[in-house]
PDB file of C-alpha atoms in Angstrom:
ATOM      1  CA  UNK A 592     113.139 144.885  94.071  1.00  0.00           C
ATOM      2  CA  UNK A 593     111.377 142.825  96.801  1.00  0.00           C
ATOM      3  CA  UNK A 594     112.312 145.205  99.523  1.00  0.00           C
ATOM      4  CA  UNK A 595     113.713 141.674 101.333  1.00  0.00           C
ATOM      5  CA  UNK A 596     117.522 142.923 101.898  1.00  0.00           C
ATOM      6  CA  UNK A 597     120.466 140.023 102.457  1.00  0.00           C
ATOM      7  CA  UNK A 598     123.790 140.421 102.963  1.00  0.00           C
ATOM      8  CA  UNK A 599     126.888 139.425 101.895  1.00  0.00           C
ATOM      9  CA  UNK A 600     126.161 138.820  98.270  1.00  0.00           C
ATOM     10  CA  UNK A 601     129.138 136.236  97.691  1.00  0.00           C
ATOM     11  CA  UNK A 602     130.977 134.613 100.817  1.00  0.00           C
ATOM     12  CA  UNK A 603     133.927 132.515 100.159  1.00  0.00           C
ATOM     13  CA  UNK A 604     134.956 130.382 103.113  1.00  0.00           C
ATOM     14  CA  UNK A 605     136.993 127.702 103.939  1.00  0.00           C
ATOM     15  CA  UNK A 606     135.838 124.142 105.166  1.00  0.00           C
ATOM     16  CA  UNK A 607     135.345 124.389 109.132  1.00  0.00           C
ATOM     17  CA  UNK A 608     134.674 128.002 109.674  1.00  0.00           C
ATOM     18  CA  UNK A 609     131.455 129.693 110.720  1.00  0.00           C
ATOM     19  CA  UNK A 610     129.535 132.134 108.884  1.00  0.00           C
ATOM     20  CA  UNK A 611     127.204 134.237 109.588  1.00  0.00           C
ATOM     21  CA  UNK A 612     124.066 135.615 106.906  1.00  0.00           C
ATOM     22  CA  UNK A 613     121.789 138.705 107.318  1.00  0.00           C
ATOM     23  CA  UNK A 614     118.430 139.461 106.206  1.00  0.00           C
ATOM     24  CA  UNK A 615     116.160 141.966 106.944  1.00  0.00           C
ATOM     25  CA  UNK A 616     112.646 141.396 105.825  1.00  0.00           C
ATOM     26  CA  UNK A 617     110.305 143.704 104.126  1.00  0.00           C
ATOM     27  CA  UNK A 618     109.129 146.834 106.140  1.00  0.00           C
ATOM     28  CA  UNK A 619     105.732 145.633 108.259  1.00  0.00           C
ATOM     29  CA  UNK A 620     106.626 141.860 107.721  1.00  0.00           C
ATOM     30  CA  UNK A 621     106.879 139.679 110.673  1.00  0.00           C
ATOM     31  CA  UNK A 622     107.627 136.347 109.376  1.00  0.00           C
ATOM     32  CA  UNK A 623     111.173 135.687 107.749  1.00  0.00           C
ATOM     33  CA  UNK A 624     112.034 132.458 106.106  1.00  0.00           C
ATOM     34  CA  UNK A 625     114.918 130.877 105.159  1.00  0.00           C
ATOM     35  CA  UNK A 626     115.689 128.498 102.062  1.00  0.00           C
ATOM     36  CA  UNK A 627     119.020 126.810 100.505  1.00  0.00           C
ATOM     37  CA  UNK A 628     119.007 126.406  97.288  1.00  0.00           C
ATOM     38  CA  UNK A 629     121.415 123.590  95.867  1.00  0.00           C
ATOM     39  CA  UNK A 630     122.260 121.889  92.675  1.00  0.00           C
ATOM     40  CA  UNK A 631     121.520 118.662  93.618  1.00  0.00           C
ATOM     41  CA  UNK A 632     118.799 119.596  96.391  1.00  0.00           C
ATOM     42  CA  UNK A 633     116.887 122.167  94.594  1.00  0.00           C
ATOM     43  CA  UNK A 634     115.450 124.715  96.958  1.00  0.00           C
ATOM     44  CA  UNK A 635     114.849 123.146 100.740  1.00  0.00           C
ATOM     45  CA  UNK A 636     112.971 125.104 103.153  1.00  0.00           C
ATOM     46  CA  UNK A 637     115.782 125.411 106.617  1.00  0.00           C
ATOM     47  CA  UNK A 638     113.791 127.513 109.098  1.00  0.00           C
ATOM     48  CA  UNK A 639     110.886 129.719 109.694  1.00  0.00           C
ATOM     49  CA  UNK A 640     110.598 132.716 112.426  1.00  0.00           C
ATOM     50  CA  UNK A 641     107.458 134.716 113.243  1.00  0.00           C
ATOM     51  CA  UNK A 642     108.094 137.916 115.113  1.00  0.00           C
ATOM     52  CA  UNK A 643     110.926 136.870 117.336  1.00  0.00           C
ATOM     53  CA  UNK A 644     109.622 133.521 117.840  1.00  0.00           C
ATOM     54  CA  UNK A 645     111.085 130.192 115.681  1.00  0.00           C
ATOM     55  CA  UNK A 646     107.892 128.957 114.228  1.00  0.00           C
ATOM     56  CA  UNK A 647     108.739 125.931 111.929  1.00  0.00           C
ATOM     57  CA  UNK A 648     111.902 123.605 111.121  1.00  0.00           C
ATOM     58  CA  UNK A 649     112.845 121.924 107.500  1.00  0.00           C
ATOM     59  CA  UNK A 650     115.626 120.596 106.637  1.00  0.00           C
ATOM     60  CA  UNK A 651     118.288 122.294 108.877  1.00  0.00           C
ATOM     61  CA  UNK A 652     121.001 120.967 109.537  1.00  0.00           C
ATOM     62  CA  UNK A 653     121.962 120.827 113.857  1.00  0.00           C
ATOM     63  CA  UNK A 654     125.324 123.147 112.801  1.00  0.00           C
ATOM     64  CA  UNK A 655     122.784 125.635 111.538  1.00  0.00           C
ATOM     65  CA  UNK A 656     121.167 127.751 113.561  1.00  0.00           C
ATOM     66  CA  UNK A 657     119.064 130.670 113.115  1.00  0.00           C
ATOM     67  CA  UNK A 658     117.622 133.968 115.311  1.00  0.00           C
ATOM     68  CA  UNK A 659     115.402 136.806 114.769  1.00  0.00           C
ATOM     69  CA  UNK A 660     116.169 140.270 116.029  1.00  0.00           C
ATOM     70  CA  UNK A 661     113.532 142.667 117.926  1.00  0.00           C
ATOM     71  CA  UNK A 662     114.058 144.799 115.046  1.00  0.00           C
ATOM     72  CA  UNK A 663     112.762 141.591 112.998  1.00  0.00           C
ATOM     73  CA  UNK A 664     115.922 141.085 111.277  1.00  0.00           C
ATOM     74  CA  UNK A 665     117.708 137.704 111.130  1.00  0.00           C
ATOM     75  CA  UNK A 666     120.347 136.215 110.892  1.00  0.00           C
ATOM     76  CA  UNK A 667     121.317 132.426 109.502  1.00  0.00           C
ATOM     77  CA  UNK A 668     124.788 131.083 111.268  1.00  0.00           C
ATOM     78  CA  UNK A 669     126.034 127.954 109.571  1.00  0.00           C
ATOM     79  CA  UNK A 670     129.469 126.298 111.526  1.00  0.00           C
ATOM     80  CA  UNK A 671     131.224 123.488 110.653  1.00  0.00           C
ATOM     81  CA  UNK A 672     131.327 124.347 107.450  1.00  0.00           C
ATOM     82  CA  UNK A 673     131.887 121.587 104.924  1.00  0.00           C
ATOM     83  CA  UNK A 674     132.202 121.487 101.108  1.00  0.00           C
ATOM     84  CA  UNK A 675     128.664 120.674 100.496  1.00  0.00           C
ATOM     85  CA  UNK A 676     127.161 123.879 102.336  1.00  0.00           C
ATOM     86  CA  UNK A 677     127.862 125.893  99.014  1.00  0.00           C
ATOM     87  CA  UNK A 678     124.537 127.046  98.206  1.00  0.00           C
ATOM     88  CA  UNK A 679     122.703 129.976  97.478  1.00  0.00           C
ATOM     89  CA  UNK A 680     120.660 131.044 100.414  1.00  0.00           C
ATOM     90  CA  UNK A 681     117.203 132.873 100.332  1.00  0.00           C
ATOM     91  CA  UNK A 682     115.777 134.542 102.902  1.00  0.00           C
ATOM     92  CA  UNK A 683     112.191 135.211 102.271  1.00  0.00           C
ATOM     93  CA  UNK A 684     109.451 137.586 104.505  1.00  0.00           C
ATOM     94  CA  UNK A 685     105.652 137.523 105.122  1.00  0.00           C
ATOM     95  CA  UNK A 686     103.600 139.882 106.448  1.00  0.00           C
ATOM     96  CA  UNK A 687     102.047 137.509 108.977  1.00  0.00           C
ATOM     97  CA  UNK A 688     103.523 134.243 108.825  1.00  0.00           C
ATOM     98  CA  UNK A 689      99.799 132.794 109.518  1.00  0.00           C
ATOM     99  CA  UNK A 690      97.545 131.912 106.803  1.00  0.00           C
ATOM    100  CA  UNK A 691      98.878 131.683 103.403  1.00  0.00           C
ATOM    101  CA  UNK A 692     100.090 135.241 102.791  1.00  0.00           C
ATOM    102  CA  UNK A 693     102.648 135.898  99.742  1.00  0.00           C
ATOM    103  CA  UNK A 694     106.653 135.234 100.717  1.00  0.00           C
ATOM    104  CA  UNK A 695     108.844 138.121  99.097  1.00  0.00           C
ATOM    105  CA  UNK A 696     112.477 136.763  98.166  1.00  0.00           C
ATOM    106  CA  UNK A 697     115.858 138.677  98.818  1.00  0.00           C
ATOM    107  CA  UNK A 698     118.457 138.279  96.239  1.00  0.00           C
ATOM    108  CA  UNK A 699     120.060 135.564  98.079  1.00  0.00           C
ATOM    109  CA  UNK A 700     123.805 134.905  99.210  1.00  0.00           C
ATOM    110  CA  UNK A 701     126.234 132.791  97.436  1.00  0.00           C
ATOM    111  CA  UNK A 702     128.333 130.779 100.055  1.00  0.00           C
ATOM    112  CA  UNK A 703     131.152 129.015  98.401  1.00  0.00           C
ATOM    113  CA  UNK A 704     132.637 126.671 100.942  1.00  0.00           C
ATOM    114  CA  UNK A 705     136.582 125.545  99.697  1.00  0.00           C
TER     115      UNK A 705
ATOM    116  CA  UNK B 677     104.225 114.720 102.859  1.00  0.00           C
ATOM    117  CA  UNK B 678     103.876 117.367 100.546  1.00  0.00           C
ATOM    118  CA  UNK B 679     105.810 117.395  96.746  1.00  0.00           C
ATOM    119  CA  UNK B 680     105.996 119.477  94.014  1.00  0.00           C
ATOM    120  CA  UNK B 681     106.871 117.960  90.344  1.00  0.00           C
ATOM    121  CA  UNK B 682     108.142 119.793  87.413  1.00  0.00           C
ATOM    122  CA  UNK B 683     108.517 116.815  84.365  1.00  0.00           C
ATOM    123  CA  UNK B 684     110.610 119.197  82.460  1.00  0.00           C
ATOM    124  CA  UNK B 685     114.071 120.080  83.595  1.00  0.00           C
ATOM    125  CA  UNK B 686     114.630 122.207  80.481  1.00  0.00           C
ATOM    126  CA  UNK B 687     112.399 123.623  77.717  1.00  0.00           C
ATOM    127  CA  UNK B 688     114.322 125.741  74.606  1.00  0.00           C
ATOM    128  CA  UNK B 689     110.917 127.538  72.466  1.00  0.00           C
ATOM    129  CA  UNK B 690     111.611 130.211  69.987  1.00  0.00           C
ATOM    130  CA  UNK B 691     110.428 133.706  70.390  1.00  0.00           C
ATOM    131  CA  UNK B 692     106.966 134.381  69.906  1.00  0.00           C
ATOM    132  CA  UNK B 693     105.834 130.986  70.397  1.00  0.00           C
ATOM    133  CA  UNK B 694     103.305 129.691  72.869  1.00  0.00           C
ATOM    134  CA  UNK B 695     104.747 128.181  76.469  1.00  0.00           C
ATOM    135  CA  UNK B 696     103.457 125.234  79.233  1.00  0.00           C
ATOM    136  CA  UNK B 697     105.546 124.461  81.684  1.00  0.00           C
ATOM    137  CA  UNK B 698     103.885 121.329  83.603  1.00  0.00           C
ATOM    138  CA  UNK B 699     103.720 121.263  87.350  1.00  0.00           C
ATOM    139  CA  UNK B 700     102.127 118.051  89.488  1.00  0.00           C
ATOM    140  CA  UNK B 701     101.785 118.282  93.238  1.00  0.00           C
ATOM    141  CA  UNK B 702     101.456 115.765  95.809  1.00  0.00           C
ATOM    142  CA  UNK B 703      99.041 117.053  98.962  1.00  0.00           C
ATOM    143  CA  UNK B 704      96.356 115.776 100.925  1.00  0.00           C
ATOM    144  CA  UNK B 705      93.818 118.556 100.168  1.00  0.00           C
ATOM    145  CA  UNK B 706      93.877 121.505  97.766  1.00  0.00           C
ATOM    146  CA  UNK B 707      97.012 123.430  98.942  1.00  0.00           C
ATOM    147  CA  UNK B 708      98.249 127.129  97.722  1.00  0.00           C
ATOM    148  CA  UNK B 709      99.830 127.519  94.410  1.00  0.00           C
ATOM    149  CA  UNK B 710     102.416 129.213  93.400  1.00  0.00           C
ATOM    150  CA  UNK B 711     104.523 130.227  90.603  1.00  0.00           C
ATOM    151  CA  UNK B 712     107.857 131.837  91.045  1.00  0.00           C
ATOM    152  CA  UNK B 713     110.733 133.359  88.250  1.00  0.00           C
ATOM    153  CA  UNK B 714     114.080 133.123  88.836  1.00  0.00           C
ATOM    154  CA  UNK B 715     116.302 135.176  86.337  1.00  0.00           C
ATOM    155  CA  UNK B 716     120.099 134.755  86.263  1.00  0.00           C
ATOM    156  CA  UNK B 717     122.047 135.893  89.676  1.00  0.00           C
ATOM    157  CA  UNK B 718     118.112 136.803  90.986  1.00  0.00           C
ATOM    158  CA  UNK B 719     116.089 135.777  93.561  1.00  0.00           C
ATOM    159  CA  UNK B 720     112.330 134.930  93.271  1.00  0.00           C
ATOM    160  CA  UNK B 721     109.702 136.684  91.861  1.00  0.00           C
ATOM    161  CA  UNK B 722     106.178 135.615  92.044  1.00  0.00           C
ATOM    162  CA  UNK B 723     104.523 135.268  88.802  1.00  0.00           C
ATOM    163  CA  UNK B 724     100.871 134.207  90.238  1.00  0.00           C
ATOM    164  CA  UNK B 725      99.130 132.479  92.873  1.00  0.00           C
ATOM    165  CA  UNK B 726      96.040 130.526  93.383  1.00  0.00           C
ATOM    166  CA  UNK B 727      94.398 129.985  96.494  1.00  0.00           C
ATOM    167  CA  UNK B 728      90.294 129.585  95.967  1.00  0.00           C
ATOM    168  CA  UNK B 729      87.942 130.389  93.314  1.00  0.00           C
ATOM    169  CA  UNK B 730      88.352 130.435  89.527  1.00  0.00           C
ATOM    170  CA  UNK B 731      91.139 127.678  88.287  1.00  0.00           C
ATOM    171  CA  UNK B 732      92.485 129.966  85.772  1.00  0.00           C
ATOM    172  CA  UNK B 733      94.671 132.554  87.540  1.00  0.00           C
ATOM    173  CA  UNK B 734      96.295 136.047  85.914  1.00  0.00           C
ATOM    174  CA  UNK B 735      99.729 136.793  86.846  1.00  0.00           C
ATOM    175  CA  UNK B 736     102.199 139.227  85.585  1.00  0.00           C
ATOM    176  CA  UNK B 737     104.306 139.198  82.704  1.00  0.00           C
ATOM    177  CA  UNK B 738     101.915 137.934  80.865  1.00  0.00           C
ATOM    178  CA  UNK B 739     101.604 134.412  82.220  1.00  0.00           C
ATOM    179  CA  UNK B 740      98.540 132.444  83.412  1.00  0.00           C
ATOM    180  CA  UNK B 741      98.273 129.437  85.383  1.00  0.00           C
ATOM    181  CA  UNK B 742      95.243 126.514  85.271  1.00  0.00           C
ATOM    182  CA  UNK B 743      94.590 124.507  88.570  1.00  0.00           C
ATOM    183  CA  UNK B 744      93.035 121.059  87.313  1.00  0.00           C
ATOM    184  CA  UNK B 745      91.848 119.415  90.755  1.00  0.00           C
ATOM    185  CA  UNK B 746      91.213 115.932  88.685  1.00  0.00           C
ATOM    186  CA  UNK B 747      95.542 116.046  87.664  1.00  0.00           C
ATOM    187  CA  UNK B 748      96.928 117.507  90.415  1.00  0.00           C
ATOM    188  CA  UNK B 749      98.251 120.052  88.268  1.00  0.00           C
ATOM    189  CA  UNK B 750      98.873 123.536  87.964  1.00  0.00           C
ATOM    190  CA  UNK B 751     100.488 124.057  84.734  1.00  0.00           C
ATOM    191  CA  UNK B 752     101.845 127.735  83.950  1.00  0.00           C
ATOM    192  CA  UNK B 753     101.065 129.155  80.250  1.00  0.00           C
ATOM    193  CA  UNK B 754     102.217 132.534  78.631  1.00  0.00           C
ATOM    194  CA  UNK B 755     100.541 133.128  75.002  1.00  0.00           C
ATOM    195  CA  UNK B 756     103.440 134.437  72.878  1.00  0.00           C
ATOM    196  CA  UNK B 757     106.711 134.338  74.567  1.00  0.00           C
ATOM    197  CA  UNK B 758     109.903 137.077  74.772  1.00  0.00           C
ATOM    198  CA  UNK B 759     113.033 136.773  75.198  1.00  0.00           C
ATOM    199  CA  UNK B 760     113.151 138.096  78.486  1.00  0.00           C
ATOM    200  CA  UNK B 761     111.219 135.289  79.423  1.00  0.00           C
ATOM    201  CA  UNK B 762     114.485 132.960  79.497  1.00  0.00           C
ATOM    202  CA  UNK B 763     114.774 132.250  83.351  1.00  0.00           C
ATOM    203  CA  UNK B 764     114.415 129.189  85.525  1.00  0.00           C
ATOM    204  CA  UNK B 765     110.503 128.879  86.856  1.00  0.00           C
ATOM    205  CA  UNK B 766     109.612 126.926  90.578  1.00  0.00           C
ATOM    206  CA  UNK B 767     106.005 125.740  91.134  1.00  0.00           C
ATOM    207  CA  UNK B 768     105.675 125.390  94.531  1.00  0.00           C
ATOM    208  CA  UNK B 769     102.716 124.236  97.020  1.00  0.00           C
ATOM    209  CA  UNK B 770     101.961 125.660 100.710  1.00  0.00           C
ATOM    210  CA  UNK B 771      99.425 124.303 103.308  1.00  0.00           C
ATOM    211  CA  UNK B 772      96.199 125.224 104.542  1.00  0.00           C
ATOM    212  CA  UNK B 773      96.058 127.096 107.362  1.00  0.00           C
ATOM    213  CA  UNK B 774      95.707 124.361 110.586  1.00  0.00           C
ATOM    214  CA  UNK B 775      98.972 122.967 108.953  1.00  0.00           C
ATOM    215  CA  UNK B 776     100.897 124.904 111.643  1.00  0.00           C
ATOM    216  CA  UNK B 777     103.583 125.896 109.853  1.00  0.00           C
ATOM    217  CA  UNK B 778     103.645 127.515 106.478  1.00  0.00           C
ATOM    218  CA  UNK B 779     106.776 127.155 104.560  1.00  0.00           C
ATOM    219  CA  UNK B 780     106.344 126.234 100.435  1.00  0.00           C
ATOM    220  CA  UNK B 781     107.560 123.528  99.078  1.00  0.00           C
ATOM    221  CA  UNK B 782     109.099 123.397  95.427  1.00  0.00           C
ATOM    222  CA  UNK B 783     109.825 121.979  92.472  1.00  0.00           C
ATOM    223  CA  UNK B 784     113.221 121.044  91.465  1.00  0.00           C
ATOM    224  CA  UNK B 785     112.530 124.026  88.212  1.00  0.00           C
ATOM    225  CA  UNK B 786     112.239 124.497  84.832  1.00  0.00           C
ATOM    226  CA  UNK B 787     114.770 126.495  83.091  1.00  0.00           C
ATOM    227  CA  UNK B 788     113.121 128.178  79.927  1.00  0.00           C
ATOM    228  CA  UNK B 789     115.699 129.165  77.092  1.00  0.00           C
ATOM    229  CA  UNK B 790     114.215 131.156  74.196  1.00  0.00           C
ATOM    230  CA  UNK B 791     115.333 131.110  70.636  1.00  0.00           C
ATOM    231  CA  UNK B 792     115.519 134.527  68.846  1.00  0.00           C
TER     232      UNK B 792
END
């Protein structure tokens, strides 16, 4: 166990709804990280926040968008939806977000767009 | 721009035999190094990391890793392996700090299957 907690484990969706994915990051981490990891992609670094504050952008797409809670939780909210968001997304926390410091994984959530 | 390449998309070895998995990586200095596990339904686990020092790095489970400046490699070993080993394994590179941002990059995996 990572201590990285996400939530839903499996969302089922149809094409053109929003969504809406949690993770809290480990206790005393600061930085939270979010990854999709796809069949064809592999895994694709989307967005990086560091204690409130976005800090760096991959590969996200504009109908994603991402926050980061006071209480250093965050959430990932993907609209539009379309059949090729099914993914597994990983959220991931550091303990500074600076320097190279270890990134913990959550067990991830399975979106299945239909 | 950084990249991560694992030659092997799938390696079958039978219990109790030695493992490499090959990774190559593609970065303008000497980035971090990483190896990651991911098991069935999982997420990630880190296996071992190598940031300065002595190229041969300990991890758990078992497994070592060998950063060879000269390849660009940083190829994951394990002696004798189990069958709890089968999983899918990501190398993945980070930047230096000054990079400004310090998300990893990975490999598209290796998934391990082991013979009884």
């Amino acid at each position: 166990d990572s201590g990285v907690t996400q939530t839903p484990k499996h969302l089922i969706t149809a094409t053109g709804q929003r969504v809406t994915l949690r993770c809290s990051p480990r206790s005393g981490d600061l930085s939270v990280y979010w990854y999709q990891q796809s069949l064809d992609q592999g895994l694709q670094f989307l967005i990086q926040y560091y204690n409130g504050e976005e800090r760096a952008k991959g590969n996200i797409l504009e109908r994603f968008s991402a926050q980061q809670f006071p209480d250093l939780h965050s959430e990932l909210n993907l609209s539009s939806l379309e059949l090729g968001d099914s993914a597994l997304y990983f959220c991931a926390s550091s303990e500074k977000g600076q320097g190279m410091d270890e990134q913990y994984f959550g067990p991830g959530t399975r979106l299945t767009v239909t | 721009a950084q990249s991560v390449t694992q030659p092997d998309i799938h390696i079958t070895v039978s219990e109790g035999a030695s493992l490499e998995l090959r990774c190559n990586y593609s970065y303008g200095a000497t980035p971090y190094l990483f190896w990651y596990v991911q098991s069935p339904g999982q997420g990630l686990q880190l296996l071992l990391k190598y940031f300065s020092g002595d190229t041969l790095v300990q991890g758990i489970k078992g497994f070592e890793a060998e950063f060879k400046r000269s390849q660009s490699s940083f190829n994951l070993r394990k002696p004798s392996v189990h069958w709890s080993d089968a999983a899918e394994y990501f190398c993945a590179v980070g930047p230096r700090p000054g990079a400004g941002s310090y998300q990893l990059t990975f490999g598209k995996g290796t998934k391990l299957s082991v013979i009884p």
